[in-house]
PDB file of C-alpha atoms and ligand atoms in Angstrom:
ATOM      1  CA  MET A   1     -15.995   3.539 -14.821  1.00 38.00           C
ATOM      2  CA  ASN A   2     -17.574   1.789 -11.920  1.00 42.00           C
ATOM      3  CA  PRO A   3     -19.946   2.406  -9.020  1.00 40.00           C
ATOM      4  CA  ALA A   4     -16.962   2.722  -6.688  1.00 40.00           C
ATOM      5  CA  SER A   5     -15.818   5.891  -8.454  1.00 40.00           C
ATOM      6  CA  ALA A   6     -19.358   7.223  -8.330  1.00 38.00           C
ATOM      7  CA  THR A   7     -19.306   6.678  -4.580  1.00 37.00           C
ATOM      8  CA  ASP A   8     -16.085   8.611  -4.287  1.00 37.00           C
ATOM      9  CA  ARG A   9     -17.401  11.548  -6.290  1.00 36.00           C
ATOM     10  CA  GLN A  10     -20.574  12.180  -4.399  1.00 35.00           C
ATOM     11  CA  GLY A  11     -19.499  11.230  -0.907  1.00 34.00           C
ATOM     12  CA  VAL A  12     -22.625   9.057  -0.707  1.00 33.00           C
ATOM     13  CA  SER A  13     -23.203   5.909  -2.687  1.00 35.00           C
ATOM     14  CA  ALA A  14     -25.893   5.535  -5.290  1.00 35.00           C
ATOM     15  CA  LEU A  15     -27.224   2.646  -3.231  1.00 33.00           C
ATOM     16  CA  GLY A  16     -27.171   4.915  -0.221  1.00 32.00           C
ATOM     17  CA  ARG A  17     -29.503   7.302  -2.035  1.00 34.00           C
ATOM     18  CA  LEU A  18     -31.923   4.491  -2.828  1.00 35.00           C
ATOM     19  CA  ALA A  19     -31.904   3.154   0.695  1.00 34.00           C
ATOM     20  CA  PRO A  20     -34.234   5.673   2.453  1.00 37.00           C
ATOM     21  CA  LEU A  21     -37.111   4.950   0.022  1.00 36.00           C
ATOM     22  CA  GLY A  22     -39.047   3.111   2.686  1.00 36.00           C
ATOM     23  CA  ARG A  23     -39.675   6.372   4.513  1.00 41.00           C
ATOM     24  CA  LEU A  24     -41.383   8.023   1.490  1.00 42.00           C
ATOM     25  CA  ALA A  25     -45.126   7.985   0.619  1.00 45.00           C
ATOM     26  CA  PRO A  26     -45.989   5.474  -2.195  1.00 50.00           C
ATOM     27  CA  LEU A  27     -46.088   8.074  -5.031  1.00 55.00           C
ATOM     28  CA  GLY A  28     -43.024   9.782  -3.704  1.00 55.00           C
ATOM     29  CA  ARG A  29     -41.436   6.389  -3.449  1.00 58.00           C
ATOM     30  CA  LEU A  30     -41.854   5.798  -7.183  1.00 61.00           C
ATOM     31  CA  ALA A  31     -40.512   9.263  -8.037  1.00 64.00           C
ATOM     32  CA  GLY A  32     -37.655   8.706  -5.648  1.00 60.00           C
ATOM     33  CA  ALA A  33     -36.824   5.374  -7.250  1.00 63.00           C
ATOM     34  CA  VAL A  34     -36.767   6.962 -10.714  1.00 64.00           C
ATOM     35  CA  ARG A  35     -34.657   9.834  -9.456  1.00 61.00           C
ATOM     36  CA  GLY A  36     -32.301   7.364  -7.769  1.00 60.00           C
ATOM     37  CA  ALA A  37     -31.972   5.276 -10.929  1.00 64.00           C
ATOM     38  CA  VAL A  38     -31.271   8.396 -13.030  1.00 58.00           C
ATOM     39  CA  ASN A  39     -28.627   9.602 -10.556  1.00 56.00           C
ATOM     40  CA  PHE A  40     -27.082   6.158 -10.522  1.00 55.00           C
ATOM     41  CA  ALA A  41     -26.888   6.163 -14.338  1.00 55.00           C
ATOM     42  CA  ILE A  42     -25.336   9.651 -14.326  1.00 50.00           C
ATOM     43  CA  ASP A  43     -22.761   8.534 -11.779  1.00 52.00           C
ATOM     44  CA  LEU A  44     -21.793   5.611 -13.987  1.00 55.00           C
ATOM     45  CA  ALA A  45     -21.444   7.871 -17.029  1.00 58.00           C
ATOM     46  CA  LEU A  46     -19.112  10.346 -15.341  1.00 66.00           C
ATOM     47  CA  PRO A  47     -15.348   9.787 -15.182  1.00 71.00           C
ATOM     48  CA  PRO A  48     -13.712   9.061 -11.813  1.00 84.00           C
ATOM     49  CA  LEU A  49     -12.099  11.877  -9.874  1.00 90.00           C
ATOM     50  CA  CYS A  50      -8.433  12.521  -9.173  1.00 94.00           C
ATOM     51  CA  PRO A  51      -7.989  11.235  -5.589  1.00 92.00           C
ATOM     52  CA  ALA A  52      -5.775  14.193  -4.663  1.00 93.00           C
ATOM     53  CA  CYS A  53      -7.617  17.245  -6.087  1.00 94.00           C
ATOM     54  CA  ARG A  54     -10.974  15.727  -7.129  1.00 91.00           C
ATOM     55  CA  GLU A  55     -10.856  16.957 -10.728  1.00 91.00           C
ATOM     56  CA  PRO A  56     -12.333  14.459 -13.219  1.00 90.00           C
ATOM     57  CA  VAL A  57      -9.744  12.229 -14.878  1.00 89.00           C
ATOM     58  CA  ILE A  58     -10.140   9.807 -17.764  1.00 82.00           C
ATOM     59  CA  GLY A  59      -8.057   6.667 -18.011  1.00 80.00           C
ATOM     60  CA  GLN A  60      -5.485   7.812 -15.439  1.00 84.00           C
ATOM     61  CA  ALA A  61      -5.106   7.385 -11.677  1.00 88.00           C
ATOM     62  CA  LEU A  62      -4.203  11.047 -11.217  1.00 91.00           C
ATOM     63  CA  CYS A  63      -4.753  14.314 -13.092  1.00 93.00           C
ATOM     64  CA  ALA A  64      -1.726  15.821 -14.864  1.00 92.00           C
ATOM     65  CA  VAL A  65      -1.168  18.470 -12.168  1.00 94.00           C
ATOM     66  CA  CYS A  66      -1.073  15.950  -9.285  1.00 95.00           C
ATOM     67  CA  TRP A  67       0.926  13.490 -11.365  1.00 93.00           C
ATOM     68  CA  ALA A  68       3.633  16.174 -11.716  1.00 93.00           C
ATOM     69  CA  LYS A  69       3.678  16.595  -7.901  1.00 94.00           C
ATOM     70  CA  LEU A  70       4.227  12.873  -7.257  1.00 94.00           C
ATOM     71  CA  HIS A  71       7.868  12.078  -6.388  1.00 94.00           C
ATOM     72  CA  PHE A  72       8.950   8.787  -7.916  1.00 95.00           C
ATOM     73  CA  ILE A  73      12.004   7.311  -6.210  1.00 95.00           C
ATOM     74  CA  ALA A  74      14.790   6.511  -8.652  1.00 91.00           C
ATOM     75  CA  PRO A  75      18.561   5.973  -8.382  1.00 89.00           C
ATOM     76  CA  PRO A  76      20.857   7.223  -7.003  1.00 89.00           C
ATOM     77  CA  TYR A  77      19.757   5.696  -3.712  1.00 91.00           C
ATOM     78  CA  CYS A  78      21.187   3.659  -0.835  1.00 92.00           C
ATOM     79  CA  GLU A  79      21.624   0.111  -2.145  1.00 92.00           C
ATOM     80  CA  ARG A  80      20.290  -1.292   1.128  1.00 93.00           C
ATOM     81  CA  LEU A  81      17.491   1.041   2.276  1.00 93.00           C
ATOM     82  CA  GLY A  82      16.500   2.575  -1.064  1.00 94.00           C
ATOM     83  CA  ILE A  83      16.644   6.081   0.422  1.00 91.00           C
ATOM     84  CA  PRO A  84      17.436   8.546  -2.362  1.00 89.00           C
ATOM     85  CA  PHE A  85      20.768  10.385  -2.431  1.00 85.00           C
ATOM     86  CA  ALA A  86      20.948  14.018  -3.436  1.00 78.00           C
ATOM     87  CA  TYR A  87      23.517  13.410  -6.167  1.00 72.00           C
ATOM     88  CA  GLU A  88      24.973  10.649  -8.337  1.00 70.00           C
ATOM     89  CA  ALA A  89      27.199   8.628  -6.036  1.00 66.00           C
ATOM     90  CA  GLY A  90      28.142   5.514  -7.946  1.00 70.00           C
ATOM     91  CA  GLU A  91      26.597   2.077  -7.620  1.00 72.00           C
ATOM     92  CA  GLY A  92      26.354   0.001  -4.467  1.00 75.00           C
ATOM     93  CA  LEU A  93      26.859   2.811  -1.958  1.00 86.00           C
ATOM     94  CA  LEU A  94      25.206   2.658   1.431  1.00 89.00           C
ATOM     95  CA  SER A  95      23.670   5.407   3.528  1.00 88.00           C
ATOM     96  CA  MET A  96      24.976   6.107   7.025  1.00 87.00           C
ATOM     97  CA  GLN A  97      21.660   4.808   8.409  1.00 87.00           C
ATOM     98  CA  ALA A  98      22.112   1.426   6.662  1.00 91.00           C
ATOM     99  CA  ILE A  99      25.520   1.014   8.307  1.00 91.00           C
ATOM    100  CA  THR A 100      24.796   2.323  11.814  1.00 92.00           C
ATOM    101  CA  SER A 101      21.394   0.628  12.277  1.00 90.00           C
ATOM    102  CA  PRO A 102      20.997  -2.049   9.590  1.00 93.00           C
ATOM    103  CA  PRO A 103      17.488  -3.513   9.250  1.00 94.00           C
ATOM    104  CA  ALA A 104      16.670  -7.235   9.377  1.00 96.00           C
ATOM    105  CA  TYR A 105      15.637  -7.127   5.715  1.00 97.00           C
ATOM    106  CA  ALA A 106      18.213  -7.117   2.932  1.00 97.00           C
ATOM    107  CA  ARG A 107      16.979  -4.323   0.654  1.00 97.00           C
ATOM    108  CA  ALA A 108      14.037  -1.950   0.497  1.00 97.00           C
ATOM    109  CA  ARG A 109      12.571  -0.228  -2.550  1.00 98.00           C
ATOM    110  CA  ALA A 110       9.593   2.100  -2.826  1.00 97.00           C
ATOM    111  CA  ALA A 111       7.740   3.558  -5.794  1.00 98.00           C
ATOM    112  CA  VAL A 112       7.148   7.078  -4.469  1.00 97.00           C
ATOM    113  CA  ARG A 113       7.838   9.387  -1.549  1.00 96.00           C
ATOM    114  CA  TYR A 114       5.029   9.585   0.988  1.00 95.00           C
ATOM    115  CA  ASP A 115       3.845  13.157   0.461  1.00 94.00           C
ATOM    116  CA  ASP A 116       0.407  14.763   0.059  1.00 94.00           C
ATOM    117  CA  VAL A 117      -0.424  13.234  -3.338  1.00 96.00           C
ATOM    118  CA  ALA A 118       0.852   9.768  -2.352  1.00 96.00           C
ATOM    119  CA  ARG A 119      -1.156   9.956   0.885  1.00 96.00           C
ATOM    120  CA  ALA A 120      -4.316  10.858  -1.063  1.00 95.00           C
ATOM    121  CA  LEU A 121      -3.761   7.890  -3.398  1.00 95.00           C
ATOM    122  CA  VAL A 122      -3.253   5.444  -0.516  1.00 95.00           C
ATOM    123  CA  GLN A 123      -6.260   6.719   1.432  1.00 94.00           C
ATOM    124  CA  ALA A 124      -8.564   6.603  -1.610  1.00 94.00           C
ATOM    125  CA  PHE A 125      -7.445   3.031  -2.312  1.00 93.00           C
ATOM    126  CA  LYS A 126      -7.554   1.864   1.293  1.00 91.00           C
ATOM    127  CA  TYR A 127     -10.573   3.646   2.723  1.00 89.00           C
ATOM    128  CA  GLY A 128     -12.371   5.195  -0.297  1.00 88.00           C
ATOM    129  CA  ASP A 129     -13.368   2.083  -2.252  1.00 86.00           C
ATOM    130  CA  ARG A 130     -11.049   3.108  -5.116  1.00 90.00           C
ATOM    131  CA  PHE A 131     -10.038  -0.444  -6.001  1.00 90.00           C
ATOM    132  CA  ASP A 132      -9.546   0.802  -9.562  1.00 91.00           C
ATOM    133  CA  LEU A 133      -6.270   2.383  -8.365  1.00 94.00           C
ATOM    134  CA  ALA A 134      -4.694  -0.991  -7.466  1.00 95.00           C
ATOM    135  CA  PRO A 135      -3.353  -1.875 -10.962  1.00 95.00           C
ATOM    136  CA  THR A 136      -1.609   1.509 -11.265  1.00 95.00           C
ATOM    137  CA  LEU A 137      -0.066   1.438  -7.772  1.00 96.00           C
ATOM    138  CA  GLY A 138       0.992  -2.206  -8.228  1.00 97.00           C
ATOM    139  CA  ARG A 139       2.591  -1.522 -11.621  1.00 97.00           C
ATOM    140  CA  TRP A 140       4.626   1.361 -10.187  1.00 97.00           C
ATOM    141  CA  MET A 141       5.754  -0.927  -7.348  1.00 98.00           C
ATOM    142  CA  ALA A 142       6.718  -3.735  -9.740  1.00 98.00           C
ATOM    143  CA  ALA A 143       8.857  -1.248 -11.695  1.00 97.00           C
ATOM    144  CA  ALA A 144      10.520   0.095  -8.521  1.00 97.00           C
ATOM    145  CA  GLY A 145      11.240  -3.445  -7.288  1.00 98.00           C
ATOM    146  CA  ARG A 146      12.305  -4.966 -10.603  1.00 97.00           C
ATOM    147  CA  GLU A 147      15.777  -6.046  -9.384  1.00 96.00           C
ATOM    148  CA  LEU A 148      14.334  -7.560  -6.166  1.00 98.00           C
ATOM    149  CA  LEU A 149      11.605  -9.436  -8.038  1.00 98.00           C
ATOM    150  CA  ALA A 150      14.107 -10.810 -10.587  1.00 98.00           C
ATOM    151  CA  GLU A 151      15.758 -12.772  -7.751  1.00 97.00           C
ATOM    152  CA  ALA A 152      12.637 -13.638  -5.738  1.00 98.00           C
ATOM    153  CA  ASP A 153      10.891 -16.970  -5.198  1.00 98.00           C
ATOM    154  CA  GLY A 154       7.742 -15.495  -3.674  1.00 98.00           C
ATOM    155  CA  ILE A 155       5.843 -12.337  -2.721  1.00 98.00           C
ATOM    156  CA  VAL A 156       4.468 -12.042   0.824  1.00 98.00           C
ATOM    157  CA  PRO A 157       1.877  -9.361   1.650  1.00 97.00           C
ATOM    158  CA  VAL A 158       1.965  -7.806   5.142  1.00 96.00           C
ATOM    159  CA  PRO A 159      -1.047  -9.466   6.800  1.00 94.00           C
ATOM    160  CA  LEU A 160      -3.896  -7.757   8.626  1.00 89.00           C
ATOM    161  CA  HIS A 161      -5.268  -9.144  11.871  1.00 85.00           C
ATOM    162  CA  TRP A 162      -8.489 -11.009  11.086  1.00 83.00           C
ATOM    163  CA  ARG A 163     -10.578  -8.467  13.013  1.00 82.00           C
ATOM    164  CA  ARG A 164      -9.263  -5.555  10.938  1.00 83.00           C
ATOM    165  CA  LEU A 165      -9.602  -7.597   7.756  1.00 84.00           C
ATOM    166  CA  TRP A 166     -13.213  -8.269   8.673  1.00 83.00           C
ATOM    167  CA  ALA A 167     -13.872  -4.553   9.284  1.00 81.00           C
ATOM    168  CA  ARG A 168     -12.071  -3.309   6.150  1.00 80.00           C
ATOM    169  CA  ARG A 169     -13.145  -6.260   3.973  1.00 81.00           C
ATOM    170  CA  PHE A 170      -9.828  -6.430   2.081  1.00 87.00           C
ATOM    171  CA  ASN A 171      -6.099  -6.415   2.729  1.00 92.00           C
ATOM    172  CA  GLN A 172      -4.605  -3.601   0.660  1.00 94.00           C
ATOM    173  CA  SER A 173      -1.143  -5.231   0.721  1.00 96.00           C
ATOM    174  CA  ALA A 174      -2.523  -8.528  -0.610  1.00 96.00           C
ATOM    175  CA  THR A 175      -4.320  -6.666  -3.419  1.00 96.00           C
ATOM    176  CA  LEU A 176      -1.081  -4.885  -4.384  1.00 97.00           C
ATOM    177  CA  ALA A 177       0.840  -8.187  -4.128  1.00 98.00           C
ATOM    178  CA  SER A 178      -1.546  -9.792  -6.653  1.00 97.00           C
ATOM    179  CA  VAL A 179      -0.919  -7.007  -9.181  1.00 98.00           C
ATOM    180  CA  ILE A 180       2.864  -7.242  -8.650  1.00 98.00           C
ATOM    181  CA  ALA A 181       2.690 -11.033  -9.097  1.00 98.00           C
ATOM    182  CA  LYS A 182       0.895 -10.567 -12.413  1.00 98.00           C
ATOM    183  CA  GLU A 183       3.468  -8.003 -13.566  1.00 97.00           C
ATOM    184  CA  SER A 184       6.556  -9.966 -12.486  1.00 98.00           C
ATOM    185  CA  GLY A 185       5.532 -13.610 -12.742  1.00 98.00           C
ATOM    186  CA  VAL A 186       6.628 -14.181  -9.107  1.00 98.00           C
ATOM    187  CA  PRO A 187       3.874 -16.023  -7.175  1.00 98.00           C
ATOM    188  CA  VAL A 188       2.204 -14.703  -4.013  1.00 97.00           C
ATOM    189  CA  VAL A 189       2.725 -16.829  -0.888  1.00 96.00           C
ATOM    190  CA  HIS A 190      -0.749 -16.735   0.656  1.00 91.00           C
ATOM    191  CA  ASP A 191      -1.571 -17.158   4.349  1.00 90.00           C
ATOM    192  CA  ALA A 192       1.893 -18.268   5.504  1.00 94.00           C
ATOM    193  CA  LEU A 193       2.644 -15.088   7.453  1.00 96.00           C
ATOM    194  CA  ARG A 194      -0.032 -14.296  10.051  1.00 94.00           C
ATOM    195  CA  ARG A 195      -0.701 -11.328  12.295  1.00 91.00           C
ATOM    196  CA  VAL A 196      -1.315 -13.269  15.487  1.00 88.00           C
ATOM    197  CA  ARG A 197      -1.795 -10.290  17.763  1.00 82.00           C
ATOM    198  CA  ALA A 198      -3.995  -7.276  17.014  1.00 79.00           C
ATOM    199  CA  THR A 199      -1.894  -4.129  17.224  1.00 75.00           C
ATOM    200  CA  VAL A 200      -3.180  -0.626  17.885  1.00 72.00           C
ATOM    201  CA  GLN A 201      -3.031   1.817  14.971  1.00 72.00           C
ATOM    202  CA  GLN A 202       0.560   2.972  14.495  1.00 71.00           C
ATOM    203  CA  VAL A 203      -0.473   6.561  13.753  1.00 72.00           C
ATOM    204  CA  GLY A 204       0.631   8.878  16.564  1.00 77.00           C
ATOM    205  CA  LEU A 205       3.049   6.390  18.159  1.00 77.00           C
ATOM    206  CA  SER A 206       6.750   7.135  18.579  1.00 80.00           C
ATOM    207  CA  ARG A 207       9.415   4.967  16.957  1.00 76.00           C
ATOM    208  CA  THR A 208       9.967   3.056  20.238  1.00 82.00           C
ATOM    209  CA  GLU A 209       6.228   2.632  20.836  1.00 80.00           C
ATOM    210  CA  ARG A 210       5.765   1.320  17.295  1.00 77.00           C
ATOM    211  CA  ALA A 211       8.502  -1.271  17.765  1.00 76.00           C
ATOM    212  CA  ALA A 212       6.913  -2.411  21.063  1.00 79.00           C
ATOM    213  CA  ASN A 213       3.461  -2.463  19.457  1.00 79.00           C
ATOM    214  CA  ILE A 214       4.682  -4.795  16.709  1.00 77.00           C
ATOM    215  CA  GLN A 215       6.752  -7.078  18.984  1.00 80.00           C
ATOM    216  CA  GLY A 216       5.533 -10.652  18.590  1.00 84.00           C
ATOM    217  CA  ALA A 217       2.621  -9.607  16.363  1.00 89.00           C
ATOM    218  CA  PHE A 218       3.662 -11.716  13.352  1.00 94.00           C
ATOM    219  CA  ARG A 219       4.295 -15.430  13.016  1.00 94.00           C
ATOM    220  CA  VAL A 220       4.631 -17.956  10.208  1.00 96.00           C
ATOM    221  CA  ALA A 221       1.896 -20.576  10.591  1.00 91.00           C
ATOM    222  CA  ALA A 222       3.115 -24.172  11.035  1.00 91.00           C
ATOM    223  CA  GLY A 223       1.507 -25.096   7.731  1.00 91.00           C
ATOM    224  CA  GLY A 224       3.199 -22.178   5.977  1.00 92.00           C
ATOM    225  CA  LYS A 225       6.816 -23.010   6.862  1.00 94.00           C
ATOM    226  CA  ALA A 226       7.450 -25.073   3.708  1.00 94.00           C
ATOM    227  CA  ALA A 227       6.525 -22.087   1.520  1.00 95.00           C
ATOM    228  CA  ILE A 228       8.925 -19.812   3.445  1.00 97.00           C
ATOM    229  CA  SER A 229      11.918 -21.959   4.371  1.00 97.00           C
ATOM    230  CA  GLY A 230      14.923 -21.460   2.086  1.00 98.00           C
ATOM    231  CA  ARG A 231      13.020 -18.958  -0.106  1.00 98.00           C
ATOM    232  CA  ARG A 232      14.015 -15.470  -1.201  1.00 98.00           C
ATOM    233  CA  LEU A 233      10.973 -13.349  -0.481  1.00 98.00           C
ATOM    234  CA  VAL A 234       9.709  -9.876  -1.300  1.00 98.00           C
ATOM    235  CA  LEU A 235       7.499  -8.476   1.453  1.00 98.00           C
ATOM    236  CA  VAL A 236       4.854  -6.018   0.177  1.00 98.00           C
ATOM    237  CA  ASP A 237       3.181  -3.165   2.058  1.00 97.00           C
ATOM    238  CA  ASP A 238       1.506   0.115   1.097  1.00 96.00           C
ATOM    239  CA  VAL A 239       3.323   2.651   3.299  1.00 95.00           C
ATOM    240  CA  LEU A 240       6.605   2.673   5.216  1.00 94.00           C
ATOM    241  CA  THR A 241       7.063   5.201   8.005  1.00 89.00           C
ATOM    242  CA  THR A 242       9.399   3.996  10.779  1.00 85.00           C
ATOM    243  CA  GLY A 243       9.684   0.516   9.270  1.00 89.00           C
ATOM    244  CA  ALA A 244       8.524  -1.231  12.488  1.00 89.00           C
ATOM    245  CA  THR A 245       5.879  -3.318  10.684  1.00 92.00           C
ATOM    246  CA  VAL A 246       8.139  -4.631   7.906  1.00 95.00           C
ATOM    247  CA  GLU A 247      10.908  -5.230  10.465  1.00 94.00           C
ATOM    248  CA  GLY A 248       8.526  -7.364  12.571  1.00 94.00           C
ATOM    249  CA  CYS A 249       7.381  -9.318   9.498  1.00 96.00           C
ATOM    250  CA  THR A 250      10.963  -9.826   8.297  1.00 97.00           C
ATOM    251  CA  ARG A 251      12.066 -11.235  11.653  1.00 96.00           C
ATOM    252  CA  ALA A 252       9.146 -13.697  11.636  1.00 96.00           C
ATOM    253  CA  LEU A 253       9.991 -14.817   8.079  1.00 97.00           C
ATOM    254  CA  LEU A 254      13.704 -15.235   8.889  1.00 97.00           C
ATOM    255  CA  ARG A 255      12.825 -17.206  12.051  1.00 96.00           C
ATOM    256  CA  ALA A 256      10.816 -19.543   9.811  1.00 97.00           C
ATOM    257  CA  GLY A 257      13.897 -20.114   7.661  1.00 97.00           C
ATOM    258  CA  ALA A 258      13.532 -17.597   4.795  1.00 98.00           C
ATOM    259  CA  ALA A 259      16.817 -17.282   2.903  1.00 98.00           C
ATOM    260  CA  GLN A 260      16.383 -13.541   2.314  1.00 98.00           C
ATOM    261  CA  VAL A 261      13.687 -10.913   2.740  1.00 98.00           C
ATOM    262  CA  ASP A 262      13.491  -7.753   0.630  1.00 98.00           C
ATOM    263  CA  ILE A 263      10.881  -5.028   1.089  1.00 98.00           C
ATOM    264  CA  LEU A 264       8.715  -3.446  -1.613  1.00 98.00           C
ATOM    265  CA  ILE A 265       6.562  -0.493  -0.617  1.00 98.00           C
ATOM    266  CA  PHE A 266       4.256   1.827  -2.521  1.00 98.00           C
ATOM    267  CA  ALA A 267       5.181   5.007  -0.612  1.00 97.00           C
ATOM    268  CA  ARG A 268       7.884   5.626   1.974  1.00 95.00           C
ATOM    269  CA  VAL A 269       8.611   8.529   4.263  1.00 92.00           C
ATOM    270  CA  VAL A 270      11.890  10.182   3.316  1.00 88.00           C
ATOM    271  CA  ASP A 271      12.854  12.523   6.150  1.00 73.00           C
ATOM    272  CA  THR A 272      15.793  14.212   4.498  1.00 56.00           C
ATOM    273  CA  VAL A 273      17.838  13.480   1.458  1.00 48.00           C
ATOM    274  CA  ARG A 274      20.861  11.656   2.840  1.00 49.00           C
ATOM    275  CA  SER A 275      24.244  11.583   1.244  1.00 51.00           C
ATOM    276  CA  PRO A 276      26.310   8.416   1.041  1.00 52.00           C
ATOM    277  CA  ILE A 277      29.181   8.150   3.489  1.00 50.00           C
TER     278      ILE A 277
HETATM  279 ZN1   ZN B 301      -5.359  16.053  -9.258  1.00 81.92          ZN
END
């Protein structure tokens, strides 16, 4: 239990309730302080809420109902893109998409499909101060990417531009990468890959616009080349929609001499269930 979950429950932080004390009369100020302290203590004593339906949960990221709605991605899937197939198709099969428009990265894996519950989890973690969700999300990712991590030399988080990092205060991909590193024993390669150009938010852009938006946005810093060159890397991000961001990062890593780049995502959009060719 932590103050962050209390913040999420009430929509205002306990500190936020204490903040307007200066506007109260002295006696009222004392009463207000006591009331604030009591509320703060109550908040700490209550369990966190399920990010998707806001029911209290104890010791779990999600309540049982929302957990059942989450779609974990498991084989059978396209060996290359990790997109699930509708039926058992044998090992090593590729989807039509992997053959007709192969990505720069070697393989992609994701823990869950990006649906309503997954979106709620990501938004609570990213924008709702629910840092307590990171170990759970990271563990699910480490399990989904086990075969990639077994062959990897390093984990690279998708970087934020410094201005967005300053505004958000943390890089969600770097936080997930740290958990995955702990789970797998594969080290995180910090600060080698940089976002050198601020990009506009991808939400609402078409596939072509996203690709143009990302063009030239990522670069491996001169001082980071040694950590990238000749290495097999797993690139980590929270959500995959069109794949423009991870494609841009992969190209930058390969230009800097990476031997191979695989992708590990928490939640990916799966348009339709594709059959192997
Ligand atoms: Zn729930």
